[in-house]
XYZ file of C-alpha atoms in Angstrom:
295
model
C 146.950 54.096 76.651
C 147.523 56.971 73.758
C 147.613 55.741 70.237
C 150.474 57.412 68.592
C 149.354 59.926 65.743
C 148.022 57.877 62.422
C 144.702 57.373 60.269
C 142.450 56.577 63.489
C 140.459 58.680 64.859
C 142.571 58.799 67.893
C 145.206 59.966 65.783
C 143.670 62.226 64.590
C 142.368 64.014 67.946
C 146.355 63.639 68.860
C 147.409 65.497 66.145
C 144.610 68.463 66.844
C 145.739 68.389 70.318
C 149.159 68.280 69.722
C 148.555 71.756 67.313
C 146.466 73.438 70.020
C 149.413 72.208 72.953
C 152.091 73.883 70.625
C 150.227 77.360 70.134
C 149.237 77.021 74.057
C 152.150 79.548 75.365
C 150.721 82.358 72.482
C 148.049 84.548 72.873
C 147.828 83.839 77.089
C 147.116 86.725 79.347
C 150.481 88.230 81.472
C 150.345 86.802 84.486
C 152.046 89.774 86.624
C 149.192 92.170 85.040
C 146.546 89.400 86.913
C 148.398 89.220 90.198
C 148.014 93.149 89.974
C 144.671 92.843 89.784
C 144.555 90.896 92.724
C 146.827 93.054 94.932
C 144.724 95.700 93.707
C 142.027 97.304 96.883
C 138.317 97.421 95.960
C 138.434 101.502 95.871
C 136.630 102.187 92.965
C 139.995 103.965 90.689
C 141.535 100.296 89.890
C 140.720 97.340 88.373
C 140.301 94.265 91.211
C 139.858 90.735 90.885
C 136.414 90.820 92.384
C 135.016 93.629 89.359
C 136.456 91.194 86.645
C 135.487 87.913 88.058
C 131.460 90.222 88.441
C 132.202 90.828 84.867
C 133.077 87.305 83.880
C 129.669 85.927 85.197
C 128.112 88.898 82.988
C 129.915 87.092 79.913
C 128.458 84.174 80.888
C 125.164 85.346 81.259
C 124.881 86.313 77.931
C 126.618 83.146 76.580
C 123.859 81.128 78.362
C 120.729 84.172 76.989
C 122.038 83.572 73.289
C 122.798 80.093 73.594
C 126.217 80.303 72.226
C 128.904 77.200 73.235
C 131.445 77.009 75.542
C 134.337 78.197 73.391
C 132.704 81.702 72.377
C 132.619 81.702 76.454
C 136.012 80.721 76.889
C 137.552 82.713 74.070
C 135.997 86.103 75.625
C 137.277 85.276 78.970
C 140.916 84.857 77.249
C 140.401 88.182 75.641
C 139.300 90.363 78.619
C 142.205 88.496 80.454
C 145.036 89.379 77.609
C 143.351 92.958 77.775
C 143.275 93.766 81.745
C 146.690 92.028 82.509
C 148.548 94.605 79.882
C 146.010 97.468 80.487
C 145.007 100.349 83.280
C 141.303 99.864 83.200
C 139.163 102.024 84.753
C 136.185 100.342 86.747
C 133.534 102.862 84.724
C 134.757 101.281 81.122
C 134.374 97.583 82.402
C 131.148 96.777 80.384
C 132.136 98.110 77.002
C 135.789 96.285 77.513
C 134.059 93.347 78.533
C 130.930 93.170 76.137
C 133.104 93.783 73.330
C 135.717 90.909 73.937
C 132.398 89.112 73.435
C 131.381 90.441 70.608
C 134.805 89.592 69.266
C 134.231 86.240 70.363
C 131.165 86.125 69.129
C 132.362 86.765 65.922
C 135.247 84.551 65.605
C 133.373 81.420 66.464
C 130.058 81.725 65.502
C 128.287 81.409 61.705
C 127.185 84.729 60.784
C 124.217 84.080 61.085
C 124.333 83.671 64.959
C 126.002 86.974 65.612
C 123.451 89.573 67.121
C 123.103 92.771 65.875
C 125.650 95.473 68.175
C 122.900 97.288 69.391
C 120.530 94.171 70.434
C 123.938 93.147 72.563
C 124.109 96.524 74.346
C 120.311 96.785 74.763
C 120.133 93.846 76.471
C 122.778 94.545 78.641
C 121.626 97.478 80.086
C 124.542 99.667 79.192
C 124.372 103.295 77.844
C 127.264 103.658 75.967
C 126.646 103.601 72.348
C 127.406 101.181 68.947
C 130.353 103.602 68.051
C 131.299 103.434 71.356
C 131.576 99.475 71.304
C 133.408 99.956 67.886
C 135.960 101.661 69.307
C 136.610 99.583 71.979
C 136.899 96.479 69.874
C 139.428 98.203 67.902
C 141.644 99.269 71.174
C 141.141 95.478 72.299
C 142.223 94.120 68.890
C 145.266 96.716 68.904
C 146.263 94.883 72.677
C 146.283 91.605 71.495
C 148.265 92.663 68.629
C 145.083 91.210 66.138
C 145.175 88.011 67.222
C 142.096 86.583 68.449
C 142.164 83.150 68.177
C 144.147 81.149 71.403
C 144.350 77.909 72.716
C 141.803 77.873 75.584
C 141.147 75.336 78.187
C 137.527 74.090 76.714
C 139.383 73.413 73.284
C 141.315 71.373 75.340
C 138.669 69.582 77.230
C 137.111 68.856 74.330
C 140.242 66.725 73.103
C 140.933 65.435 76.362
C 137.477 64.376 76.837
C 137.248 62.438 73.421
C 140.563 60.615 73.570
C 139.306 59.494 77.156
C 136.170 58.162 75.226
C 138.519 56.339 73.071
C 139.772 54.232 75.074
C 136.659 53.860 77.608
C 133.948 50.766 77.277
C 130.433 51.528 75.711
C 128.739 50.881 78.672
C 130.697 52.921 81.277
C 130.875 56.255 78.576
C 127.207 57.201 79.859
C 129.250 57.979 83.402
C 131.533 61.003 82.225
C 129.420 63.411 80.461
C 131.103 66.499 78.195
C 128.418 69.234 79.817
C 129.258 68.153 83.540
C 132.769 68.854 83.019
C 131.600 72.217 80.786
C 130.056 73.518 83.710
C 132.852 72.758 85.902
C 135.042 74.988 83.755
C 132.800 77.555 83.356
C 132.580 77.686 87.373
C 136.483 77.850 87.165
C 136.451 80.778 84.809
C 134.607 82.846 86.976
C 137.237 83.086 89.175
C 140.510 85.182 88.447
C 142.844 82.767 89.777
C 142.555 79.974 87.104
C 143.426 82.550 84.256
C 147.043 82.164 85.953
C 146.716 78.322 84.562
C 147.911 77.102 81.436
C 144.644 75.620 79.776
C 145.917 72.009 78.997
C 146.381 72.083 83.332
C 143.250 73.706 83.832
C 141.426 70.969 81.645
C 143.154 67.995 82.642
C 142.637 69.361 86.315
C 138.726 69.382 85.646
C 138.619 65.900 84.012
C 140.777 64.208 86.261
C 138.570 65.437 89.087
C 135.515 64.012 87.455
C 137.035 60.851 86.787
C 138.119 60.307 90.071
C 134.858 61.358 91.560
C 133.008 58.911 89.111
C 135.471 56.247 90.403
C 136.883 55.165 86.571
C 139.711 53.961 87.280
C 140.178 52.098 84.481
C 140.772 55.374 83.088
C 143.832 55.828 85.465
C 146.559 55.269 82.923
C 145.366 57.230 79.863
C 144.940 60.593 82.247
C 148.956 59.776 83.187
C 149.555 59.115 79.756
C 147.804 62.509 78.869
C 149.918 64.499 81.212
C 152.868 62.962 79.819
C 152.318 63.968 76.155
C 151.029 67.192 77.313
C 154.362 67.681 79.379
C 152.341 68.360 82.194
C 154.387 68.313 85.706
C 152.457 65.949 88.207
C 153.042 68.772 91.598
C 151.148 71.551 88.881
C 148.574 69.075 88.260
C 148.023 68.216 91.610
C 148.128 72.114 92.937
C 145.731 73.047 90.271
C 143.447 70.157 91.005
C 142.930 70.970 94.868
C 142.005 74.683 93.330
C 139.697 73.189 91.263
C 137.884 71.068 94.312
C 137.870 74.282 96.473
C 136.436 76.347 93.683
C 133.511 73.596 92.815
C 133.347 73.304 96.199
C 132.450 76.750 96.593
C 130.456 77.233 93.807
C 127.936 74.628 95.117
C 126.939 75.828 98.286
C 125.774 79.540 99.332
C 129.348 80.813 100.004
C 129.417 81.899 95.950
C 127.391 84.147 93.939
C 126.397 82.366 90.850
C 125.986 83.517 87.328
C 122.367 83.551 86.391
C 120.155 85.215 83.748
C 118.108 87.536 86.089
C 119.184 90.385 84.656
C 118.788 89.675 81.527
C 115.169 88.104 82.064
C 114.135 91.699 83.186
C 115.407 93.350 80.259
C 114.169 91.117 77.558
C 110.780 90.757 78.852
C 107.934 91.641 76.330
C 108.264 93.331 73.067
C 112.408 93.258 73.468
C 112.032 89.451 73.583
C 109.800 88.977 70.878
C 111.723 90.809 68.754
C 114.874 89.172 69.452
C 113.072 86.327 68.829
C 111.758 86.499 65.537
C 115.059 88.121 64.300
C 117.547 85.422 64.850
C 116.748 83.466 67.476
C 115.039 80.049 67.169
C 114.645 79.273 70.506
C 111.624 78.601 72.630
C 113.283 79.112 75.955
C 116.774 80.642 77.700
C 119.783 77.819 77.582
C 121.268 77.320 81.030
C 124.471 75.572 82.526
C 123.918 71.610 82.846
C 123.766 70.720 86.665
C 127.155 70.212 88.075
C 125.307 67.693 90.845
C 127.988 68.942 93.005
């Protein structure tokens, strides 16, 4: 069961969550401007489902290259969502919409001192528009979202979900549900253009629900119902959402999907490019990558 809001720690997770549920309607892309995109034929004039979910695993490319969390990565995906579902996009002005609802991202949830320089981030992208030209565009995407970058996203909410579940689950059995499983999972789910049409407390209770059904928990049964409950979640969404979820994972297992990876990026930095990325800001001795779903 949920502990009602107090001076535990489980209160105070409720009361976060209970903030983030509130806020959870604001700052969520139009869901008409999505289905457009995917009515929308592949004929090189519109935006399509299939050029923003290929721009998506770009995002996530360079989330996994700089080693930045799961809520930068989450946060940009909101932002190019809240962008293309209210905006005419042409195909050719993809990357600088995309790479700078990063950079915003970037930005908003990272120290300072994290945040690569503008022209590092479009070097090692491989575009050739320009600094000013990435300025710009920030400016029209802040202008879309009427300035408001911050939203409720669906790892925010995972997070919460996640460490209320570990609340009220024994010592012994917490080694069996593990936060960067279920990270991945999402991640996987983000790449694809239909789970933007989610609210994010369904999208993360989806995820963990799955995983705690596949790890066979059932102790953990009643807290995911009481979860739903105090999330107002309807049990038919839940379940629709959750048998996207299994086809998507599914999917992203096997050969049928093509998954993010850092090959790209790996060519580009190579040699003096790395080196100096390295010494600038970057402490790391090799490129992060997404945990194994084991799927």
């Amino acid at each position: 069961m949920i502990e009602a809001p107090g001076t535990t720690e489980a209160g105070k997770l409720l009361r976060q969550l209970n903030v983030l549920l509130e806020q959870e309607s604001r700052g969520q892309p139009k869901v008409c401007g999505l289905r457009l995109m995917e009515a929308a034929h592949d004929n090189g004039l519109r935006m399509t489902a299939r050029l923003r979910d290929f721009e998506v695993k770009d995002l996530l490319t360079l989330t996994q290259f700089f080693g930045f969390d799961g809520e930068t990565f989450s946060l940009a995906v909101n932002l190019l969502d809240r962008f293309l579902s209210k905006m005419k996009v042409q195909p050719k002005h993809l990357g600088c919409v995309g790479l700078s609802c990063f950079y915003l991202a970037v930005k908003s949830t990272q120290e300072e001192r994290n945040v690569p320089l503008a022209s590092d981030l479009i070097r090692i992208s491989q575009y050739k528009f320009t600094v000013s030209d990435l300025m710009r565009m920030e400016k029209i995407v802040l202008e879309k979202v009427c300035w408001k970058i911050k939203a409720t996203t669906a790892f925010q909410l995972l997070q919460l979900y996640y460490s209320l579940i570990h609340e009220n689950l024994p010592q012994e059995r917490r080694k069996n549900l593990i936060f960067e499983r279920l990270e991945a999972q999402l991640k996987a789910c983000h790449c694809r253009i239909v789970f933007s049409k989610a609210k994010p407390s369904v999208l993360a209770l989806s995820i963990i629900a799955l995983e705690i059904q596949a790890q066979k928990i059932l102790e953990l049964t009643e807290t995911i119902e009481a979860l739903q409950k105090h999330s107002k979640i309807n049990a038919r969404d839940l379940t629709f959402w959750q048998e996207l979820v299994t086809k998507c994972l599914a999917e992203y297992s096997s050969n049928k999907c093509s998954q993010p990876n850092g090959h790209r990026l790996k060519w580009i930095v190579s040699g003096r490019t790395a080196r100096q990325l390295k010494h600038s800001y970057y402490k790391i001795a090799h490129l992060p990558t997404i945990p194994e779903t084991g799927l």
